[in-house]
XYZ file of C-alpha atoms in Angstrom:
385
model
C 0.000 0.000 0.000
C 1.225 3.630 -0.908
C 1.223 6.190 1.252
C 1.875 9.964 0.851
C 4.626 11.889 2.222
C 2.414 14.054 4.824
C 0.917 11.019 6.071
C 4.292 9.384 6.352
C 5.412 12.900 8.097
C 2.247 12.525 10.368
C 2.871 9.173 11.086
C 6.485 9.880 12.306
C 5.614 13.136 13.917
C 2.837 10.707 16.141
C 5.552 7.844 16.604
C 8.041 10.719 17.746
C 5.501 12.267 20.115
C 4.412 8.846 21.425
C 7.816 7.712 22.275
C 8.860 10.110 24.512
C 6.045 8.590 26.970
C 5.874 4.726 26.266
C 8.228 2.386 27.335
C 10.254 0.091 24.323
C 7.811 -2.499 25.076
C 4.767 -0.459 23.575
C 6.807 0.994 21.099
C 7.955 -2.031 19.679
C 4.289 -3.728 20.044
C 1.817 -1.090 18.126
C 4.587 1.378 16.459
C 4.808 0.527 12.615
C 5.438 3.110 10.463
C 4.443 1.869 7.381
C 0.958 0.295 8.931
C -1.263 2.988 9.893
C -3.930 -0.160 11.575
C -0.775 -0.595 13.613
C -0.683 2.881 14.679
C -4.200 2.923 15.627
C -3.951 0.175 17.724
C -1.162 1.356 19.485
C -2.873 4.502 20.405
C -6.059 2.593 21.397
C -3.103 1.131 24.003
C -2.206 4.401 24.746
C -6.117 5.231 26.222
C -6.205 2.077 28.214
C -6.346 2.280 31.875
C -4.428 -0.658 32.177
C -1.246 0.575 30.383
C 2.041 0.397 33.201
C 3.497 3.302 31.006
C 1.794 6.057 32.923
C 2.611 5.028 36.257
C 4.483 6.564 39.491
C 7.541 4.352 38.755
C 7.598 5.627 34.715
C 7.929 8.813 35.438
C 10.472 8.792 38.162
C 12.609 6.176 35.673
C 11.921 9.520 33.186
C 13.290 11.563 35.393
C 16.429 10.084 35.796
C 16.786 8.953 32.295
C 15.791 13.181 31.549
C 18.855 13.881 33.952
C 20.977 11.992 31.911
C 20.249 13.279 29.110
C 21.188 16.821 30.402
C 24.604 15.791 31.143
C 24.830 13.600 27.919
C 25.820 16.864 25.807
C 27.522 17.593 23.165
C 30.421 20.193 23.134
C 30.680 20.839 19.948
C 31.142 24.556 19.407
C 32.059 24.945 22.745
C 34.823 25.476 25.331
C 36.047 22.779 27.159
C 35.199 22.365 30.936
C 37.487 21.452 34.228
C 34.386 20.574 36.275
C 33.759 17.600 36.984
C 30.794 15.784 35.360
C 28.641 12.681 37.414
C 25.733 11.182 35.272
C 23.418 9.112 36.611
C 23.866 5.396 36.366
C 27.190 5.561 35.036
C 29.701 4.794 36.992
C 32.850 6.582 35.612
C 36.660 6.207 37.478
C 40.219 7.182 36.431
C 42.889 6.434 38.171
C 46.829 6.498 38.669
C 48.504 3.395 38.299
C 51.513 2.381 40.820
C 52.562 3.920 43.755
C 52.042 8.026 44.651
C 55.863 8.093 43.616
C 57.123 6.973 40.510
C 61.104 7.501 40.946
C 61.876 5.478 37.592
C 59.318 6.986 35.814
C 59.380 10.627 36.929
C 56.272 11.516 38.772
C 54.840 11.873 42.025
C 51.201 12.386 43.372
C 50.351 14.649 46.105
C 47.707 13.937 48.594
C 47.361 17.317 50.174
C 47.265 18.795 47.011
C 45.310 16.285 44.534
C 47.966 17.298 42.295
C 50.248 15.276 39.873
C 53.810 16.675 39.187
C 55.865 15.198 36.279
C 58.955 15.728 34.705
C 59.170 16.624 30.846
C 59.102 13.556 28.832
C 58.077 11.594 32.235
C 55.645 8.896 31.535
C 52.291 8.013 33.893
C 49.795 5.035 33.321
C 45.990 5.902 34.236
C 43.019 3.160 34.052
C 39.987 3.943 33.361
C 36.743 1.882 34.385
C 33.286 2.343 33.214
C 30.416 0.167 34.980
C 26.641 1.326 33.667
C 23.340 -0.173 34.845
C 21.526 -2.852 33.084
C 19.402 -0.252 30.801
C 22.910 2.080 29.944
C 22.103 4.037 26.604
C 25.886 3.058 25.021
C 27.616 -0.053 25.481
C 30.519 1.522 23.677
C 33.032 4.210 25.112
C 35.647 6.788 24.123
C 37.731 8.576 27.077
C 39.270 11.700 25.670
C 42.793 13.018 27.891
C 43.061 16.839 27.105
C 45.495 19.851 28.722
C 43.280 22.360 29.995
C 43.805 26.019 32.445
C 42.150 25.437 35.519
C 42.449 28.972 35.575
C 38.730 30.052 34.179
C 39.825 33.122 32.601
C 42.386 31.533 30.503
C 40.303 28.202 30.123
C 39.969 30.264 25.752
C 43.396 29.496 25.794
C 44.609 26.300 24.042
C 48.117 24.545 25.451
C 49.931 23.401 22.985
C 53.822 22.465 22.700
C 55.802 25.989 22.563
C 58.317 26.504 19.391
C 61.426 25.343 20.980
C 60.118 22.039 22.305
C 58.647 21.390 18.953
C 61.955 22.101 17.117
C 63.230 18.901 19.328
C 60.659 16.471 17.317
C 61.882 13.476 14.903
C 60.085 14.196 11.623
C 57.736 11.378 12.111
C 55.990 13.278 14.818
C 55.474 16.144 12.691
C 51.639 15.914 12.296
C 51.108 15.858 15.945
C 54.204 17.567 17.247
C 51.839 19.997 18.948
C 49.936 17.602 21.662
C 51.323 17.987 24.605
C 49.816 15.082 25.614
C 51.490 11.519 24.081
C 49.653 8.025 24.511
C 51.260 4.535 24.427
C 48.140 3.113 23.927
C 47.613 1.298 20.075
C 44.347 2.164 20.208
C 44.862 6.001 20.620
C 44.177 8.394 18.157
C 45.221 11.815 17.873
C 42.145 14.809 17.458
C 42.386 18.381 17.318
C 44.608 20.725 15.063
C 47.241 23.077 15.971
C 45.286 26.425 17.088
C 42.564 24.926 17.896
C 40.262 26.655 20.807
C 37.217 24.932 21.362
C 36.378 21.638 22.329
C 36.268 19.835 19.087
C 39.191 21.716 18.268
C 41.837 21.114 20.972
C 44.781 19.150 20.365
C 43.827 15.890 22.912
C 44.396 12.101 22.682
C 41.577 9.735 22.156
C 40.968 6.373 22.889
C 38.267 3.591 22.495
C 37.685 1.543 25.376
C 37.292 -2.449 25.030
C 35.318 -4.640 27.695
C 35.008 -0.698 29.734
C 38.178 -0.410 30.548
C 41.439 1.086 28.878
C 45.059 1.899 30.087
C 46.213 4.858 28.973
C 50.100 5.114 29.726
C 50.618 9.079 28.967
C 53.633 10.972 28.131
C 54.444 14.900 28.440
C 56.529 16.666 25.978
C 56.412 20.123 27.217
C 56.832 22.377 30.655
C 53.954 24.044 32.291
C 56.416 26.869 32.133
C 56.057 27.641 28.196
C 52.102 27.813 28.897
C 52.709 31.608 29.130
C 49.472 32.879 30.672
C 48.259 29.261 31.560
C 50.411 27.943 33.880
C 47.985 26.298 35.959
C 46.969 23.009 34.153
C 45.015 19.849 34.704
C 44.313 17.000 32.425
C 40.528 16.901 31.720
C 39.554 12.958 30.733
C 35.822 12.898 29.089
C 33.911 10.022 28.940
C 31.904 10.021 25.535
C 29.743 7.682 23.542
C 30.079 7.250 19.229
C 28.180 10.541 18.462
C 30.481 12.668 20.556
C 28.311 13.146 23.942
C 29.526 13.555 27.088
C 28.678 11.023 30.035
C 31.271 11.957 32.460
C 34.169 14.066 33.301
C 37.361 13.735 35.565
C 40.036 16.617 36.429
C 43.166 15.967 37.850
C 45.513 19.065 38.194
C 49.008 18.607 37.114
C 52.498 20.310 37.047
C 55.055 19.269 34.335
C 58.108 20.804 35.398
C 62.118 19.835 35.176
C 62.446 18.986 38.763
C 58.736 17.592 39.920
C 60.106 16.598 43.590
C 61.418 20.044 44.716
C 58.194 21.605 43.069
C 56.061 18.849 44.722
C 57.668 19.938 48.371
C 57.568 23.577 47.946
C 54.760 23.753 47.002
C 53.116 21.641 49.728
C 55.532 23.506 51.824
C 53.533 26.757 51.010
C 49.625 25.341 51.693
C 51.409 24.762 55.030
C 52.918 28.337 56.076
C 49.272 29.555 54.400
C 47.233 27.351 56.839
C 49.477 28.768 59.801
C 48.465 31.457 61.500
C 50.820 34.302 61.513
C 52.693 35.726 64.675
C 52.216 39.095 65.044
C 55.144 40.982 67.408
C 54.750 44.055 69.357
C 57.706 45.490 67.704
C 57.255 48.744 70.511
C 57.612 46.310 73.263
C 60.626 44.849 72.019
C 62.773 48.236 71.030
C 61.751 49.250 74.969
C 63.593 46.171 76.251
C 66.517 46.514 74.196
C 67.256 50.151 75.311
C 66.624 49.074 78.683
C 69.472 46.593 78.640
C 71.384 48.776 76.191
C 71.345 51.238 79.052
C 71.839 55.114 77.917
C 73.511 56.043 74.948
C 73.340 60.020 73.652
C 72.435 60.615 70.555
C 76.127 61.704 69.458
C 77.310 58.615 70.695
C 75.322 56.448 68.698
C 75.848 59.031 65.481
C 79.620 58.744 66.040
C 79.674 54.810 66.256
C 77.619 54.633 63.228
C 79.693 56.888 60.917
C 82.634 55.051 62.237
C 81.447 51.722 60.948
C 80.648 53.644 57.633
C 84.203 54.795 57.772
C 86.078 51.588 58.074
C 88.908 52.507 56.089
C 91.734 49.085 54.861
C 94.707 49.061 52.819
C 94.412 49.181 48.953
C 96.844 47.205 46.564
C 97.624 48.697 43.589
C 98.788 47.032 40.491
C 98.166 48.466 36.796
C 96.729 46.409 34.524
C 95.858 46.829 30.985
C 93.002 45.670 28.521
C 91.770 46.037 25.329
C 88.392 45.155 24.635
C 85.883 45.668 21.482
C 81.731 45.680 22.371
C 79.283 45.265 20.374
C 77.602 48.572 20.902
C 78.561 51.982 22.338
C 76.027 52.096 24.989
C 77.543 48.687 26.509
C 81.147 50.545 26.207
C 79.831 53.292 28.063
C 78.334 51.254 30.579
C 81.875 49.295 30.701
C 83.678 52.420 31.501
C 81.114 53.789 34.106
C 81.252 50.500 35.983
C 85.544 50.759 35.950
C 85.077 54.638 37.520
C 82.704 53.389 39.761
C 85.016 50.501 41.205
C 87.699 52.594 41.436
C 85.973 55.660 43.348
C 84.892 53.163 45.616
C 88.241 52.469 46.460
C 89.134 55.877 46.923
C 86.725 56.230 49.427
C 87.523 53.363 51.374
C 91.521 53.975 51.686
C 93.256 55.879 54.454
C 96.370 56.754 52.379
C 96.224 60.000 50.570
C 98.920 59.251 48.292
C 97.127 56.341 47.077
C 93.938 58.322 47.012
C 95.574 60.034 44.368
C 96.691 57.502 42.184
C 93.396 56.259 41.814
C 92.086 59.859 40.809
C 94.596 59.452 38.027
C 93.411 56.414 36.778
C 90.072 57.816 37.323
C 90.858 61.222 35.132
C 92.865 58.687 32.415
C 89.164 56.472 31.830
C 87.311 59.332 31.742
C 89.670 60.962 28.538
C 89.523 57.131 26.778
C 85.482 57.245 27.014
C 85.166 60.606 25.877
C 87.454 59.631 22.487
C 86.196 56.604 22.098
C 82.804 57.002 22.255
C 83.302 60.532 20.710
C 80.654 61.034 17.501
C 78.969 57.312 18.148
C 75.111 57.325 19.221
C 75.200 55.862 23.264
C 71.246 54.895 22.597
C 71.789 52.538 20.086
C 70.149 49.293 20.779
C 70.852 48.017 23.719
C 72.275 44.227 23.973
């Protein structure tokens, strides 16, 4: 039997409609899309009193199912996210494989921080687990690993490997010499393209999972320290089905840095001494006490032992020596001679001996003639090196 197209529209439009409050059973029982008897007797079903569909338990299983759905979104055309994403009914873990300190590998965990520190080129393994309930919408999963600010103002800003780290690259690595981010697993795949800003976009590794589960053993090929701006990093993992939607999302804030210990401890070190509360001193007390057991002193006492300890005079050695030196620019020669009349007036002031005091004013009155013929006719505020 033919059918038009409006009544094949109609018929989908009603089927659409219809699903959105019967259960798969119904559905698959009276919804026929080519049979419009079969349509009619499934909405015959639908005005039956004794139809389950409509119950208190339906619409709370809606509910959560509508939840869900919410957090199932897509992100393309958008920025990417550091919060952390929990969907109903599926269960989504990553974690760090070994010990909170990897000494052959490079890497240590801290616990009062949540925070991962790694050396450059220092490799990490993180599992990932998915576990859904019996009625989950995708039995198959992607986890995506991505370098993101945790910073929200520079969250616009995409990390990607700086110039000089990039220069360091084997040709072969040329098409993806810009991740940050390197997988060991075979099953990776490498999304993203170099400039890329939103989430689509970024440069991030991607991999499918088999049984639920993957091992992703990651590798970093450039400092936080070249981020510029967006120093303060984390690796965002997403959870996402075959059409790109998001069912969960983990953060873990990281630090890849040359020496991942020291940074580790100091900065640990820090949320310490910022959890301490400070001591404050009564600083007026405390210069009371000290005059007290100072005793008396006048004030042209204290301005005569002062000025002496200013006017610790020693013995200067003198012994010419000669150089010749050429500079690349006029304003570092003049800045060569000022730093020789400098040194040398110092001296003057700190010698007891007049005769040497004069000496010095002669080599003093000598540099002074050379700069002014040397640097005679040349421009003294040309670029400075």
């Amino acid at each position: 039997m033919a059918y038009s197209a409006n009544n094949i529209s109609e018929s989908q439009e009603l089927g659409s409609g219809l699903s959105q409050v019967m259960n798969s059973e119904d559905i698959a029982l009276g919804l026929n899309m080519g049979d419009i008897d079969g349509i009619m007797s499934f909405a015959d079903r639908v005005n039956d009193d004794t139809v389950t569909s409509f119950s208190q338990d339906f619409f709370i299983e809606s509910t959560v199912k509508q939840e869900v759905l919410n957090g199932s979104k897509n992100l393309a055309g958008k920025q990417p996210s550091v919060e952390e994403l929990f969907v109903p009914g599926v269960s989504f873990a990553v974690e760090l494989q070994g010990e909170q300190t990897g000494s052959c590998a490079g890497w240590a965990y801290s616990d009062k921080l949540k925070k991962l520190f790694v050396k450059l080129e220092g490799s990490c393994a993180f599992t990932v687990n998915v576990e859904c309930e019996s009625n989950s919408p995708m039995p198959y999963w992607y986890v995506r690993a991505m370098l993101v600010s945790t910073v929200p103002e520079f969250n616009h800003i995409p990390i990607q490997r700086c110039h000089n780290h990039r220069a360091k690259d084997a040709p072969k690595y040329a098409n993806i010499n810009m991740h940050v981010i390197r997988c060991q697993n075979g099953r990776a795949e490498y999304v993203g393209y170099d400039g890329g800003a939103l989430f689509m976009e970024r440069c991030a590794v991607r991999v499918a999972l088999e049984d639920n589960k993957a091992t992703l053993p990651l590798k970093f090929m450039c400092q936080n320290s070249c981020f510029k701006l967006a120093k303060l990093t984390g690796i965002v993992f997403t959870l996402e089905d075959p059409d790109g939607n998001v069912w969960g999302r983990r953060t873990m804030p990281i630090k890849i840095c040359t020496n991942y210990r020291r940074d580790k401890l100091n900065e640990e070190n820090s949320l310490r001494s910022s959890n301490t509360p400070s001591k404050h001193l009564d600083r007026s007390r405390t210069t009371y006490k000290r005059n007290r057991i100072a005793g008396k002193v006048s004030s042209s006492q204290s301005a005569s032992g002062m000025c002496g300890k200013r006017m610790k005079r020693e013995q200067i050695s003198i012994e010419p020596c000669r150089i010749s030196l050429t500079l690349p620019s006029p304003r570092m020669a003049k800045r060569v001679f000022e730093a020789a009349i400098g040194m040398i007036s110092n001296a003057v002031l700190r010698t007891h001996n007049e005769q040497d005091k004069a000496e010095l004013m002669k080599y003093i009155q000598t540099i002074r003639e050379e700069r002014s013929s040397t640097l005679d006719g040349c421009s003294q505020d040309s670029e400075l090196l």
